[in-house]
PDB file of C-alpha atoms and ligand atoms in Angstrom:
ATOM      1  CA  UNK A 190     -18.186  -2.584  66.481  1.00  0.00           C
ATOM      2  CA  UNK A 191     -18.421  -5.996  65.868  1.00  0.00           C
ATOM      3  CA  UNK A 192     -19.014  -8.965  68.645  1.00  0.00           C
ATOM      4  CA  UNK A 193     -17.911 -12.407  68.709  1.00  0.00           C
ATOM      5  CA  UNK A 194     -20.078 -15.579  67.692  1.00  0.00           C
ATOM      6  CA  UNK A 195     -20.828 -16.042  71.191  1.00  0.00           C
ATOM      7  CA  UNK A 196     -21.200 -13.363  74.630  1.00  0.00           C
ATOM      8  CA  UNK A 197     -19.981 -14.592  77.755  1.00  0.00           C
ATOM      9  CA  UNK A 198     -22.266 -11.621  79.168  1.00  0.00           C
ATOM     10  CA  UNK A 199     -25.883 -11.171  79.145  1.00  0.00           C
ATOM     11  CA  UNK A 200     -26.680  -7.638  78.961  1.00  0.00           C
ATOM     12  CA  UNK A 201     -24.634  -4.278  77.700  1.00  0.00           C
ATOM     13  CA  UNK A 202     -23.807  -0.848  78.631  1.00  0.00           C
ATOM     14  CA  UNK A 203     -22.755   1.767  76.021  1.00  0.00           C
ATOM     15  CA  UNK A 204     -21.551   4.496  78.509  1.00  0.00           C
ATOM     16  CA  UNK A 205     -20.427   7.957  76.925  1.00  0.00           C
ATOM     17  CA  UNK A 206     -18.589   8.473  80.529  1.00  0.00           C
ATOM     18  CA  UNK A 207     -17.389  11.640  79.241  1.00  0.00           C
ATOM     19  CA  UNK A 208     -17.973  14.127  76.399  1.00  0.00           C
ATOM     20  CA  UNK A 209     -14.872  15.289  77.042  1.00  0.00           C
ATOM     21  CA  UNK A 210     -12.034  15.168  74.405  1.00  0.00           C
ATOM     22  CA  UNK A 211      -8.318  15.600  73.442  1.00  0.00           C
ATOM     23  CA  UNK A 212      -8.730  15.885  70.372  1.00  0.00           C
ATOM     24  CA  UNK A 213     -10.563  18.142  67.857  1.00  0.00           C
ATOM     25  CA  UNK A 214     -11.646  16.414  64.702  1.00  0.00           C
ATOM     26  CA  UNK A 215     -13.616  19.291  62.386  1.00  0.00           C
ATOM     27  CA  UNK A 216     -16.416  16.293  61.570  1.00  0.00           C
ATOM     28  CA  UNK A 217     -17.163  15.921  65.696  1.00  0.00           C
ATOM     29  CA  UNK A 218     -20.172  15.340  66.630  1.00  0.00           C
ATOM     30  CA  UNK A 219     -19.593  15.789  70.181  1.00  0.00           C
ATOM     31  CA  UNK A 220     -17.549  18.839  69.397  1.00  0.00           C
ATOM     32  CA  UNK A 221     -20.007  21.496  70.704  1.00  0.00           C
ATOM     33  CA  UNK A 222     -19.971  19.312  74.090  1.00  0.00           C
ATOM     34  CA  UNK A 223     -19.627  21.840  77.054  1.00  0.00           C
ATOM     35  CA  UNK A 224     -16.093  22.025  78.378  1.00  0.00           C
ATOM     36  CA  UNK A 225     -16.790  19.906  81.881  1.00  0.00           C
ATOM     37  CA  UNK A 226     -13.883  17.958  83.668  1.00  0.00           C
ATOM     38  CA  UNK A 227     -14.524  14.028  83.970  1.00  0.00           C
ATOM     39  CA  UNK A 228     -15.706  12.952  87.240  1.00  0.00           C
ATOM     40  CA  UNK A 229     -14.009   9.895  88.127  1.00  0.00           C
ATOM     41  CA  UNK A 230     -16.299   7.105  87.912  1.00  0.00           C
ATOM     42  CA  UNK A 231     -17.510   5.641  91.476  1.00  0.00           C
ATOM     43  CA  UNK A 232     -16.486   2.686  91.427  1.00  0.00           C
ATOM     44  CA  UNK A 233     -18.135   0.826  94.611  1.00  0.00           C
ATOM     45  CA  UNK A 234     -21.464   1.981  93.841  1.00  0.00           C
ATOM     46  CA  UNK A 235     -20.787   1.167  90.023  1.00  0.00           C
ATOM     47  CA  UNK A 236     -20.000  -2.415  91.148  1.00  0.00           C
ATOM     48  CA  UNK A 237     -22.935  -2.790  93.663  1.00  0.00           C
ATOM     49  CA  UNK A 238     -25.618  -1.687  90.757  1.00  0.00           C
ATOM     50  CA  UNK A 239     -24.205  -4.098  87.956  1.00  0.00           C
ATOM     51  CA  UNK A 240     -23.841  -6.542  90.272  1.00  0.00           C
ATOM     52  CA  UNK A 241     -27.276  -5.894  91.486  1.00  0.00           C
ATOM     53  CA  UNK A 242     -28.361  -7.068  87.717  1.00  0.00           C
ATOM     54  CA  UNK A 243     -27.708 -11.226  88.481  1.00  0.00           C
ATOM     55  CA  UNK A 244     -26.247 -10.916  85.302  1.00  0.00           C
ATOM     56  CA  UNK A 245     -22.921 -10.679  84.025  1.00  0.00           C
ATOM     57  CA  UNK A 246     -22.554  -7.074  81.979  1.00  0.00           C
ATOM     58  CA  UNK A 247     -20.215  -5.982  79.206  1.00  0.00           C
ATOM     59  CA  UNK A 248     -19.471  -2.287  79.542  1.00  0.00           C
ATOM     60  CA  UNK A 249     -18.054  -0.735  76.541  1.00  0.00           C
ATOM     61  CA  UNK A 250     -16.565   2.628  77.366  1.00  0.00           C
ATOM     62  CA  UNK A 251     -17.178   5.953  74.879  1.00  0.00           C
ATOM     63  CA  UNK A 252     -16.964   9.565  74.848  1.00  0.00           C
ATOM     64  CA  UNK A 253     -15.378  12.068  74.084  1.00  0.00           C
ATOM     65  CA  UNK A 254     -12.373   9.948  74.843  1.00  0.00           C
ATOM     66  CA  UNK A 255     -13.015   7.452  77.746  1.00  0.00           C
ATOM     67  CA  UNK A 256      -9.444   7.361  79.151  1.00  0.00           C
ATOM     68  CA  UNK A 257      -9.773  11.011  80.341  1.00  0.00           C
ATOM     69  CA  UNK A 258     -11.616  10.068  83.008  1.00  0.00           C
ATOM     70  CA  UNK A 259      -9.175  10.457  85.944  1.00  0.00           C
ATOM     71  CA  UNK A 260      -9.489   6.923  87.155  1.00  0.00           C
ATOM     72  CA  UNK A 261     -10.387   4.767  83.786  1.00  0.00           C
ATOM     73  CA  UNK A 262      -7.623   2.446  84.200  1.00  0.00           C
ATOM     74  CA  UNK A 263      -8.358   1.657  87.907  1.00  0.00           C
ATOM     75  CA  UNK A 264     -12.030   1.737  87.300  1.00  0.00           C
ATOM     76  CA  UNK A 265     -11.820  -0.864  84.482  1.00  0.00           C
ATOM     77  CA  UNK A 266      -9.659  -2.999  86.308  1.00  0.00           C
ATOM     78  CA  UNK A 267     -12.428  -3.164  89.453  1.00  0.00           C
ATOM     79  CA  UNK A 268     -15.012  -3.963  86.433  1.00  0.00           C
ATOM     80  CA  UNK A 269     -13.138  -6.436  84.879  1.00  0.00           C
ATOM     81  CA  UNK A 270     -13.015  -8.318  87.970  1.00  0.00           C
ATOM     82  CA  UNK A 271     -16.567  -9.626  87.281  1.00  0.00           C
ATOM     83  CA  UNK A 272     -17.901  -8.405  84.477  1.00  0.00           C
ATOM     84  CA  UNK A 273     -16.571  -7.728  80.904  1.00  0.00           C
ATOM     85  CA  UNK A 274     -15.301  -4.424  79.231  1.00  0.00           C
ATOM     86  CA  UNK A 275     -14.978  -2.694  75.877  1.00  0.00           C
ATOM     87  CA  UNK A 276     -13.095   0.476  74.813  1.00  0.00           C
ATOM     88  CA  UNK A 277     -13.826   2.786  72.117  1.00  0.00           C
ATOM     89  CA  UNK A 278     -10.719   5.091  71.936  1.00  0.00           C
ATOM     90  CA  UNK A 279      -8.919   7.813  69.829  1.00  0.00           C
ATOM     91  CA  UNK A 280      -5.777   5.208  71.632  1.00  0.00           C
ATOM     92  CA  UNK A 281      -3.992   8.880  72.200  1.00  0.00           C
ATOM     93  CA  UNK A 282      -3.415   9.148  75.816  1.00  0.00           C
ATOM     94  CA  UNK A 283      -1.077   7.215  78.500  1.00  0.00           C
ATOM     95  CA  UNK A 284      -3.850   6.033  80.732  1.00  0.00           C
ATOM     96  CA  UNK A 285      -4.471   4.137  77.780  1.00  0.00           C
ATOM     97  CA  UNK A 286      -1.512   1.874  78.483  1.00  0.00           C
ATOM     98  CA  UNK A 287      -1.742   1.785  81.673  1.00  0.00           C
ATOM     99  CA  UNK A 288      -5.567   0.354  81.331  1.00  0.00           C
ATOM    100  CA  UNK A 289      -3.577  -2.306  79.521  1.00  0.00           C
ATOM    101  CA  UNK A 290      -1.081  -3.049  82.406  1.00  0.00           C
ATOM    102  CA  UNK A 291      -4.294  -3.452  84.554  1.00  0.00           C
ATOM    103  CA  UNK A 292      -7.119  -5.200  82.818  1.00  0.00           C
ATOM    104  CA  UNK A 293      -6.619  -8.654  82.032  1.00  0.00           C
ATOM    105  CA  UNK A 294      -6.505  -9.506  78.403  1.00  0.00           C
ATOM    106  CA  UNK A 295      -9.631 -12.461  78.395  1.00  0.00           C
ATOM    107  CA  UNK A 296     -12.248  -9.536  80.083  1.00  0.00           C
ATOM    108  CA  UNK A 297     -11.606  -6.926  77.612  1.00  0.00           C
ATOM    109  CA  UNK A 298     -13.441  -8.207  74.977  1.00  0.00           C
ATOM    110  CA  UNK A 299     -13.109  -5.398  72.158  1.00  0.00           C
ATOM    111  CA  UNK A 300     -11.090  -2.179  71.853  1.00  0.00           C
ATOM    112  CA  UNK A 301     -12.084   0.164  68.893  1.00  0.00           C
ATOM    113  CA  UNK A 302      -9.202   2.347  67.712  1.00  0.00           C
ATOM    114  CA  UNK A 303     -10.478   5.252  66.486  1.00  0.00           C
ATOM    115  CA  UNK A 304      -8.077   5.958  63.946  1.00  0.00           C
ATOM    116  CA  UNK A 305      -8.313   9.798  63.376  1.00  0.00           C
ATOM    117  CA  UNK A 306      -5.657  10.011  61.166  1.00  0.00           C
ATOM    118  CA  UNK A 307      -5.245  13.832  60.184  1.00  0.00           C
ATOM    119  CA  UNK A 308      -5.567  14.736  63.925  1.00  0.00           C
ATOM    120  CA  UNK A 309      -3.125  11.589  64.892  1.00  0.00           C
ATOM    121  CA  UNK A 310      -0.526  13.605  62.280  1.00  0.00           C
ATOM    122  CA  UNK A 311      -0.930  16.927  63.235  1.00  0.00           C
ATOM    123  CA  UNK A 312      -0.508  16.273  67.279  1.00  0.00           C
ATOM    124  CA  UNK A 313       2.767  13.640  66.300  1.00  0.00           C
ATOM    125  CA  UNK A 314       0.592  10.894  67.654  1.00  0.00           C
ATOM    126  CA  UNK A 315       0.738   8.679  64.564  1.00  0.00           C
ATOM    127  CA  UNK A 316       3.916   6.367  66.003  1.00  0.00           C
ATOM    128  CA  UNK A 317       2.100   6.101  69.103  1.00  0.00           C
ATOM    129  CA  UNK A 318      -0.822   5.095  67.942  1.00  0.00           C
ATOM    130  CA  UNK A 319       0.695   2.109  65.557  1.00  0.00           C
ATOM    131  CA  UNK A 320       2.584   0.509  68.595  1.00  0.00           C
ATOM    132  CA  UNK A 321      -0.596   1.140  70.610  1.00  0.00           C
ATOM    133  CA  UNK A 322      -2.283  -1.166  67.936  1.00  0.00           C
ATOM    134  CA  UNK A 323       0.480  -3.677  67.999  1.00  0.00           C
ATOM    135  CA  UNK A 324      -0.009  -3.979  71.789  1.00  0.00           C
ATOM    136  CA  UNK A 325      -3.168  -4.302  71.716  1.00  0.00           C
ATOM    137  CA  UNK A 326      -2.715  -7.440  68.730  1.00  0.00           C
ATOM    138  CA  UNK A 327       0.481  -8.982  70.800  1.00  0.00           C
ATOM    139  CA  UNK A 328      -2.159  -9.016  74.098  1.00  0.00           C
ATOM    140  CA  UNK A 329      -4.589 -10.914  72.045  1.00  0.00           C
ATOM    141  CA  UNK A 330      -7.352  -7.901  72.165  1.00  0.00           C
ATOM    142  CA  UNK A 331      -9.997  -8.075  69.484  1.00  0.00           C
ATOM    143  CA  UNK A 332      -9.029  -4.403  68.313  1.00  0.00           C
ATOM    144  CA  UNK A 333     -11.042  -3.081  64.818  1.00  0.00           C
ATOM    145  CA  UNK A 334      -8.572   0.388  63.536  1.00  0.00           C
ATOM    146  CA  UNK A 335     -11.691   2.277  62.234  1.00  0.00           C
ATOM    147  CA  UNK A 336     -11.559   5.346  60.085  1.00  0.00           C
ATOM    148  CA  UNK A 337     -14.025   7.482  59.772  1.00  0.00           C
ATOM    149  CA  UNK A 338     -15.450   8.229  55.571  1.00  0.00           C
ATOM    150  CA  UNK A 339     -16.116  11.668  55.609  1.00  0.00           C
ATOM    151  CA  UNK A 340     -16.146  13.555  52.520  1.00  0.00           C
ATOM    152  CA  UNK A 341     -12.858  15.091  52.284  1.00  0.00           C
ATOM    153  CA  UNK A 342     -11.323  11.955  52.569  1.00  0.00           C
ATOM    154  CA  UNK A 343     -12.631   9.909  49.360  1.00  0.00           C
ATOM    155  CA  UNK A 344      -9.803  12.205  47.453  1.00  0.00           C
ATOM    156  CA  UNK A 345      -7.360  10.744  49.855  1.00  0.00           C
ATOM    157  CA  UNK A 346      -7.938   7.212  50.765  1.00  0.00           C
ATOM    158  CA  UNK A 347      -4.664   6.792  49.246  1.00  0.00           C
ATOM    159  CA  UNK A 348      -2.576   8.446  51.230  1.00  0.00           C
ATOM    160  CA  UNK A 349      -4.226   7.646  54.221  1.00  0.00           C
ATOM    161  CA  UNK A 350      -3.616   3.648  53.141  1.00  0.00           C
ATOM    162  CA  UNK A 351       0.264   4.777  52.146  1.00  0.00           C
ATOM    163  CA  UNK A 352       0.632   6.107  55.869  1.00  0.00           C
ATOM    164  CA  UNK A 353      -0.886   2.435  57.223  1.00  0.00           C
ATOM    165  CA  UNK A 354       1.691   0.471  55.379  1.00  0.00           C
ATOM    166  CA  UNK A 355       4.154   2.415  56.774  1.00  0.00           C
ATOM    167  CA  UNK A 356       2.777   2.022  60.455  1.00  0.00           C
ATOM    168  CA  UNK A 357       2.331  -1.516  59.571  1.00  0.00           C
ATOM    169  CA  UNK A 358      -1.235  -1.615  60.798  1.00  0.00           C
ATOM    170  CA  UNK A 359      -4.306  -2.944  58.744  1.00  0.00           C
ATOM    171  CA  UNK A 360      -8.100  -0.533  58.975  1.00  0.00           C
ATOM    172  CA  UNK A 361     -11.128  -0.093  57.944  1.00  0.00           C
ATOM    173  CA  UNK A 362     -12.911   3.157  56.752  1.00  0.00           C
ATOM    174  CA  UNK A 363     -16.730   3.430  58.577  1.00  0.00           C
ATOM    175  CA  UNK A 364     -19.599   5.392  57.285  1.00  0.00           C
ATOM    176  CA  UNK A 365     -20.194   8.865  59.054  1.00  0.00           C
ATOM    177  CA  UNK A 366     -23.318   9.345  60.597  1.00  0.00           C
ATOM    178  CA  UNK A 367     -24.690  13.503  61.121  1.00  0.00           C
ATOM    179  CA  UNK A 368     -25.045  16.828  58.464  1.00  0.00           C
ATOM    180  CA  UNK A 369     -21.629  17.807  56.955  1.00  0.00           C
ATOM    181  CA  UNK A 370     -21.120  20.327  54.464  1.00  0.00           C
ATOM    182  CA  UNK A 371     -25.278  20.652  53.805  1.00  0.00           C
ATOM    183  CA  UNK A 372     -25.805  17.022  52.839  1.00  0.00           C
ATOM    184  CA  UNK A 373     -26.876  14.318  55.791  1.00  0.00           C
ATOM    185  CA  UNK A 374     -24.844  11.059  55.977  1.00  0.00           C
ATOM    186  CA  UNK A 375     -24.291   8.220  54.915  1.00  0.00           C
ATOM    187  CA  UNK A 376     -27.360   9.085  52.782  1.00  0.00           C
ATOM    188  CA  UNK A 377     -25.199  11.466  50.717  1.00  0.00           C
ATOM    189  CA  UNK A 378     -21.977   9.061  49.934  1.00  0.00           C
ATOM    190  CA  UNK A 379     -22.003   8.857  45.931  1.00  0.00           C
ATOM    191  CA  UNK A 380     -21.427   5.066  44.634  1.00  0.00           C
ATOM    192  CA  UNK A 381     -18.220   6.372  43.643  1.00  0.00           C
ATOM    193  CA  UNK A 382     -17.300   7.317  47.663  1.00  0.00           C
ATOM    194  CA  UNK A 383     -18.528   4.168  48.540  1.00  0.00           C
ATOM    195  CA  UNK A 384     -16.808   2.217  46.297  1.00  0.00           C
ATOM    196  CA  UNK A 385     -13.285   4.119  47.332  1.00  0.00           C
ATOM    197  CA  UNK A 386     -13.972   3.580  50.923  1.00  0.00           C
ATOM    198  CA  UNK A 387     -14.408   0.111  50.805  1.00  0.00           C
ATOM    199  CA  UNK A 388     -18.371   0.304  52.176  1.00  0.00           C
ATOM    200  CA  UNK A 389     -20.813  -1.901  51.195  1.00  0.00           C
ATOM    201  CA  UNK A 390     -24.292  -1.040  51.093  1.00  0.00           C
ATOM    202  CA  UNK A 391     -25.158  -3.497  54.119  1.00  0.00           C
ATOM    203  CA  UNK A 392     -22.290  -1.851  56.004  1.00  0.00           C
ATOM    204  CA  UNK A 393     -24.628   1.505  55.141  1.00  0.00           C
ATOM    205  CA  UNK A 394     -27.581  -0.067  55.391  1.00  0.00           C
ATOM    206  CA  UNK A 395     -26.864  -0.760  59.161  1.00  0.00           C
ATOM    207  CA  UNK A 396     -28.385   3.063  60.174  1.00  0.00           C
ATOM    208  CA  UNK A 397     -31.923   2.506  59.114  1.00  0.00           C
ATOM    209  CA  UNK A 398     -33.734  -0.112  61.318  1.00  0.00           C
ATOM    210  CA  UNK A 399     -36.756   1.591  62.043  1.00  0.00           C
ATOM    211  CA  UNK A 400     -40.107  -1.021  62.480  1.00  0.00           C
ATOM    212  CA  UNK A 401     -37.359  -3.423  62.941  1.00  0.00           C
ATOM    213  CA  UNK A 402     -37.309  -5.581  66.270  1.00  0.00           C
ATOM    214  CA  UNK A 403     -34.339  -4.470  68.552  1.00  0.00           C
ATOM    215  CA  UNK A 404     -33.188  -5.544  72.324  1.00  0.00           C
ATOM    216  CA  UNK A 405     -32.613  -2.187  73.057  1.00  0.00           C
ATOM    217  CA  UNK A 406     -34.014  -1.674  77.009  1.00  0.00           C
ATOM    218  CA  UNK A 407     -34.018  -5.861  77.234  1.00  0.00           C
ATOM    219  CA  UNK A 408     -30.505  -6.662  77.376  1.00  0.00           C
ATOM    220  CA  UNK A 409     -28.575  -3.369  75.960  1.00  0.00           C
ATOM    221  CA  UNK A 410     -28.481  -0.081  77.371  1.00  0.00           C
ATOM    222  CA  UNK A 411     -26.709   3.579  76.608  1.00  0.00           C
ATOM    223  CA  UNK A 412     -25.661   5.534  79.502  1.00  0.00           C
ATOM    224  CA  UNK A 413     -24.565   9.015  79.607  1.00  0.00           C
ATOM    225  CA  UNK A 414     -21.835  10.843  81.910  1.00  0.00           C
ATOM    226  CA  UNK A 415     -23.959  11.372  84.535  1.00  0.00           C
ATOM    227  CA  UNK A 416     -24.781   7.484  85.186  1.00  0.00           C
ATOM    228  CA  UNK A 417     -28.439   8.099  83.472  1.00  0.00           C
ATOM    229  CA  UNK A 418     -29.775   5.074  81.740  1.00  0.00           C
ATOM    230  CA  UNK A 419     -31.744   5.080  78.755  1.00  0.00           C
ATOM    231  CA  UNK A 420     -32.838   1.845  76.405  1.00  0.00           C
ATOM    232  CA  UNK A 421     -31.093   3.604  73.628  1.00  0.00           C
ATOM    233  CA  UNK A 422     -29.937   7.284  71.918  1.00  0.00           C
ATOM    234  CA  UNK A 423     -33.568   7.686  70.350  1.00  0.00           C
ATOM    235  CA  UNK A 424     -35.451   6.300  73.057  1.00  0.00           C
ATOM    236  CA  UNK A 425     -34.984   8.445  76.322  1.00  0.00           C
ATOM    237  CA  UNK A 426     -37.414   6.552  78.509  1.00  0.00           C
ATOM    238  CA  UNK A 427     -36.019   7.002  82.237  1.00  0.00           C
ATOM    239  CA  UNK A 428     -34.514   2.936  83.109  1.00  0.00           C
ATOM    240  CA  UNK A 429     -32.471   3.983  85.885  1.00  0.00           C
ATOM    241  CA  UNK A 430     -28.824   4.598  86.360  1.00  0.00           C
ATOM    242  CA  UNK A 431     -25.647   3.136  86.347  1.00  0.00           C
ATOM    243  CA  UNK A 432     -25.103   3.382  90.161  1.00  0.00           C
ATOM    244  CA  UNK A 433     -28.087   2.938  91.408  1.00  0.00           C
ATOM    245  CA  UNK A 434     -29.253   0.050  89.531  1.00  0.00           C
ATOM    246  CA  UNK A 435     -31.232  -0.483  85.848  1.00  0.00           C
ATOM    247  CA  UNK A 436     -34.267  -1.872  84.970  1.00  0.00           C
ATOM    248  CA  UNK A 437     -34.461  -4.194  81.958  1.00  0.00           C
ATOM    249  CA  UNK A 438     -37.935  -4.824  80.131  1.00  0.00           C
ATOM    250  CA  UNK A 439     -39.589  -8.094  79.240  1.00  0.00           C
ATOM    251  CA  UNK A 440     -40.505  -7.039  75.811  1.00  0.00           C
ATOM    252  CA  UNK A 441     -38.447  -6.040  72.344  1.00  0.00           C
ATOM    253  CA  UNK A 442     -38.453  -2.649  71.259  1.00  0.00           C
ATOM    254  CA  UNK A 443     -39.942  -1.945  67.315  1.00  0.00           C
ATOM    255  CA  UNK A 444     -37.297   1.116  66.193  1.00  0.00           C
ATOM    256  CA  UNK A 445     -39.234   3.867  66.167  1.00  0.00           C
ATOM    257  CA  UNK A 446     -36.784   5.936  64.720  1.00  0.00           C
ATOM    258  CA  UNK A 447     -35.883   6.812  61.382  1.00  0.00           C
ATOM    259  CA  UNK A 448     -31.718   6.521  61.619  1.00  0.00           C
ATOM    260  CA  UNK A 449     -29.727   5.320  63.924  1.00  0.00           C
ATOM    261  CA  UNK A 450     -26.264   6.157  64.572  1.00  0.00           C
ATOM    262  CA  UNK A 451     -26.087   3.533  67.389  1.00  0.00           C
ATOM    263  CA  UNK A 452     -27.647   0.630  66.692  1.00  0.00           C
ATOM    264  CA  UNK A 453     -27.389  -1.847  69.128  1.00  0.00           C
ATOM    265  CA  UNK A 454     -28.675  -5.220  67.046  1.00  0.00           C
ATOM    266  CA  UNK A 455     -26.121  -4.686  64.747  1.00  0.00           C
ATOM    267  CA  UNK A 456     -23.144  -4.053  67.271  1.00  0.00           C
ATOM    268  CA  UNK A 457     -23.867  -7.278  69.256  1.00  0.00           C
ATOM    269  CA  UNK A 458     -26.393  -9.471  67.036  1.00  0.00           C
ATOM    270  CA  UNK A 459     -25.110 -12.387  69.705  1.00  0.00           C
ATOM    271  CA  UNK A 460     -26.598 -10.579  72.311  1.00  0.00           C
ATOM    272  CA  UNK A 461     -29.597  -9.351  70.101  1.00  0.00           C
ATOM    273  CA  UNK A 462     -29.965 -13.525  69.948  1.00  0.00           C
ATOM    274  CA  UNK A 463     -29.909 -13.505  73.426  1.00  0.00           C
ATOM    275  CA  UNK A 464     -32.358 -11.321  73.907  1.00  0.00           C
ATOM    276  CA  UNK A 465     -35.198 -12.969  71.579  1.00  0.00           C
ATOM    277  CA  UNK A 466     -34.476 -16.236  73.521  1.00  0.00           C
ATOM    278  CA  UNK A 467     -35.324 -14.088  76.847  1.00  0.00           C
ATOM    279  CA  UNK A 468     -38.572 -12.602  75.757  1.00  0.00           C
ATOM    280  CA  UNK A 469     -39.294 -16.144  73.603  1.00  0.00           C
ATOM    281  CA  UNK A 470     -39.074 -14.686  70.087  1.00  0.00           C
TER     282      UNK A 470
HETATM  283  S1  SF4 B  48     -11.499  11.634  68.736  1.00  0.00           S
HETATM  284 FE1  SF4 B  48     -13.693  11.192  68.525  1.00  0.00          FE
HETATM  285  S2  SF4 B  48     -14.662  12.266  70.251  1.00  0.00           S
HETATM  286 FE2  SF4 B  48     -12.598  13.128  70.002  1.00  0.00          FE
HETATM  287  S3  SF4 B  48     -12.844  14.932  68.685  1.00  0.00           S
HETATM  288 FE3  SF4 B  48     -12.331  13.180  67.356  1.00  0.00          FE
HETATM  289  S4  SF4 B  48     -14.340  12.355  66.721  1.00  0.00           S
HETATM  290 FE4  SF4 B  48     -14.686  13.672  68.506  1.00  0.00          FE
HETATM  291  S1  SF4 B  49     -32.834   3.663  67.447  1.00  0.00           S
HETATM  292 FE1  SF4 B  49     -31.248   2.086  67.247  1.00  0.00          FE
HETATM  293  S2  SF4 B  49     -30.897   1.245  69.283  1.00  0.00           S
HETATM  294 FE2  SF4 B  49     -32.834   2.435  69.319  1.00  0.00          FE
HETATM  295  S3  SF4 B  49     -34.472   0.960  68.946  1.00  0.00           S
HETATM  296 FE3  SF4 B  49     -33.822   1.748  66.940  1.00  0.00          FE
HETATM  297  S4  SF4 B  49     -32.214   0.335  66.210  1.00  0.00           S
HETATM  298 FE4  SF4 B  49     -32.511   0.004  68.405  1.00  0.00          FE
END
């Protein structure tokens, strides 16, 4: 996910507010995530703790697929009111429209469509999710289609372009990050894979950070289901929780970790920017 020049917020949420799913891609890797209902988010004591902050927050909604949670589009609307949102969905599920009807266009900043395509064809969804893309470019919505490159696929990157044309939508394929098969990616891609896919070795390079300086815990957070805080995936220091407020440090973080499926600089480098300006470096 890629941010704009500029960040009309000052600080970031990544929130997996569910690890619940509709769908069942084999390459998951949320797919041994226990079978637990979404709780609807709480939205009053959601909106005191951000706005608790003084600053203006982007939340960008994950999972599992975010719109399962049984008041998303109501909860986004209250959020949008005064801060920002982003969406990172499998675009598969009518509470995904209706976030649309509710959320004004200028505060949701980025939507991700996951673009899953062999589980999009074998559930019918494909139609739905083209004119779910064209919505999404008619409201204006910076929306990347992103494909995931695993394996199986460099033998089909073909057809999976053929069905696009069709749809009339443009995408692009995304390294996979986890173990498939016995080899660990995107170490494993062959030139060859990389080359069919369209990645670039920057785009790959993007995992591997560590001893690198990163805003994680200054200005960006993750957040899990529960409302749990945490400066990032790798580091699980305790920095509070969504509803009941965070705390944000005064220092960058040096990676300590040796990949990175999340990497925060490299989502947002505006707000990475921001965040060396904060600390003075
Ligand atoms: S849509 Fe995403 S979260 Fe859902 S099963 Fe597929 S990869 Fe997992
Ligand atoms: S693991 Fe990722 S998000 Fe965490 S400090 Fe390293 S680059 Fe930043």
């Amino acid at each position: 996910m890629q941010a704009q020049a500029s960040t009309p917020y000052d600080a970031s949420i990544h929130w997996t507010v569910t690890d619940r799913c509709n769908f069942s891609c084999s390459y998951c890797v949320g797919a041994s995530a226990p079978p637990v209902d979404p709780k609807p988010i709480d939205v009053p004591r959601l909106l005191d703790a951000l706005d608790a902050t003084g600053r203006r927050v982007l939340v960008r909604f994950t999972g599992g697929e975010p719109t399962l949670v049984p008041n998303f589009p109501q909860a986004v609307r209250a959020i949008s009111e005064r801060h920002y949102v982003a969406i990172i969905s499998n675009l598969s599920t009518p509470a995904f429209d209706e976030t649309l009807d509710l959320v004004p266009s200028a505060r949701l900043l980025r939507v991700v469509a996951s673009f899953h395509y062999d589980e999009l064809r074998r559930r019918g969804l494909l139609d739905v999710f083209a004119r779910r893309v064209r919505r999404l470019r008619s409201l204006g919505v910076p929306t990347d289609v992103e494909a995931v490159a695993t394996p199986d696929k460099a033998t089909r990157v073909e057809e999976v372009a053929d069905a696009t044309r069709r749809l009339e939508f443009a995408f692009q394929w995304v390294p996979y990050f986890g173990d498939l098969g016995g080899a660990r990616y995107p170490e494993a891609y062959s030139t060859d894979d990389l080359r069919r896919f369209g990645i670039s070795e920057v785009r790959r390079s993007v995992f591997f950070r560590k001893g690198t300086p990163c805003n994680a815990g200054v200005n960006a957070f993750v957040a899990f289901s529960s409302g749990a805080a945490h400066p990032c995936h790798h580091i699980k220091r305790n920095v509070g929780n969504v509803y009941e407020g965070i705390s944000f440090a005064d220092e960058l973080t040096t990676c300590p970790a040796r990949r990175c499926g999340c990497p925060l600089p490299a989502y947002d480098p505006p707000l990475m920017e921001k965040a060396r300006a904060l600390v003075g470096k």
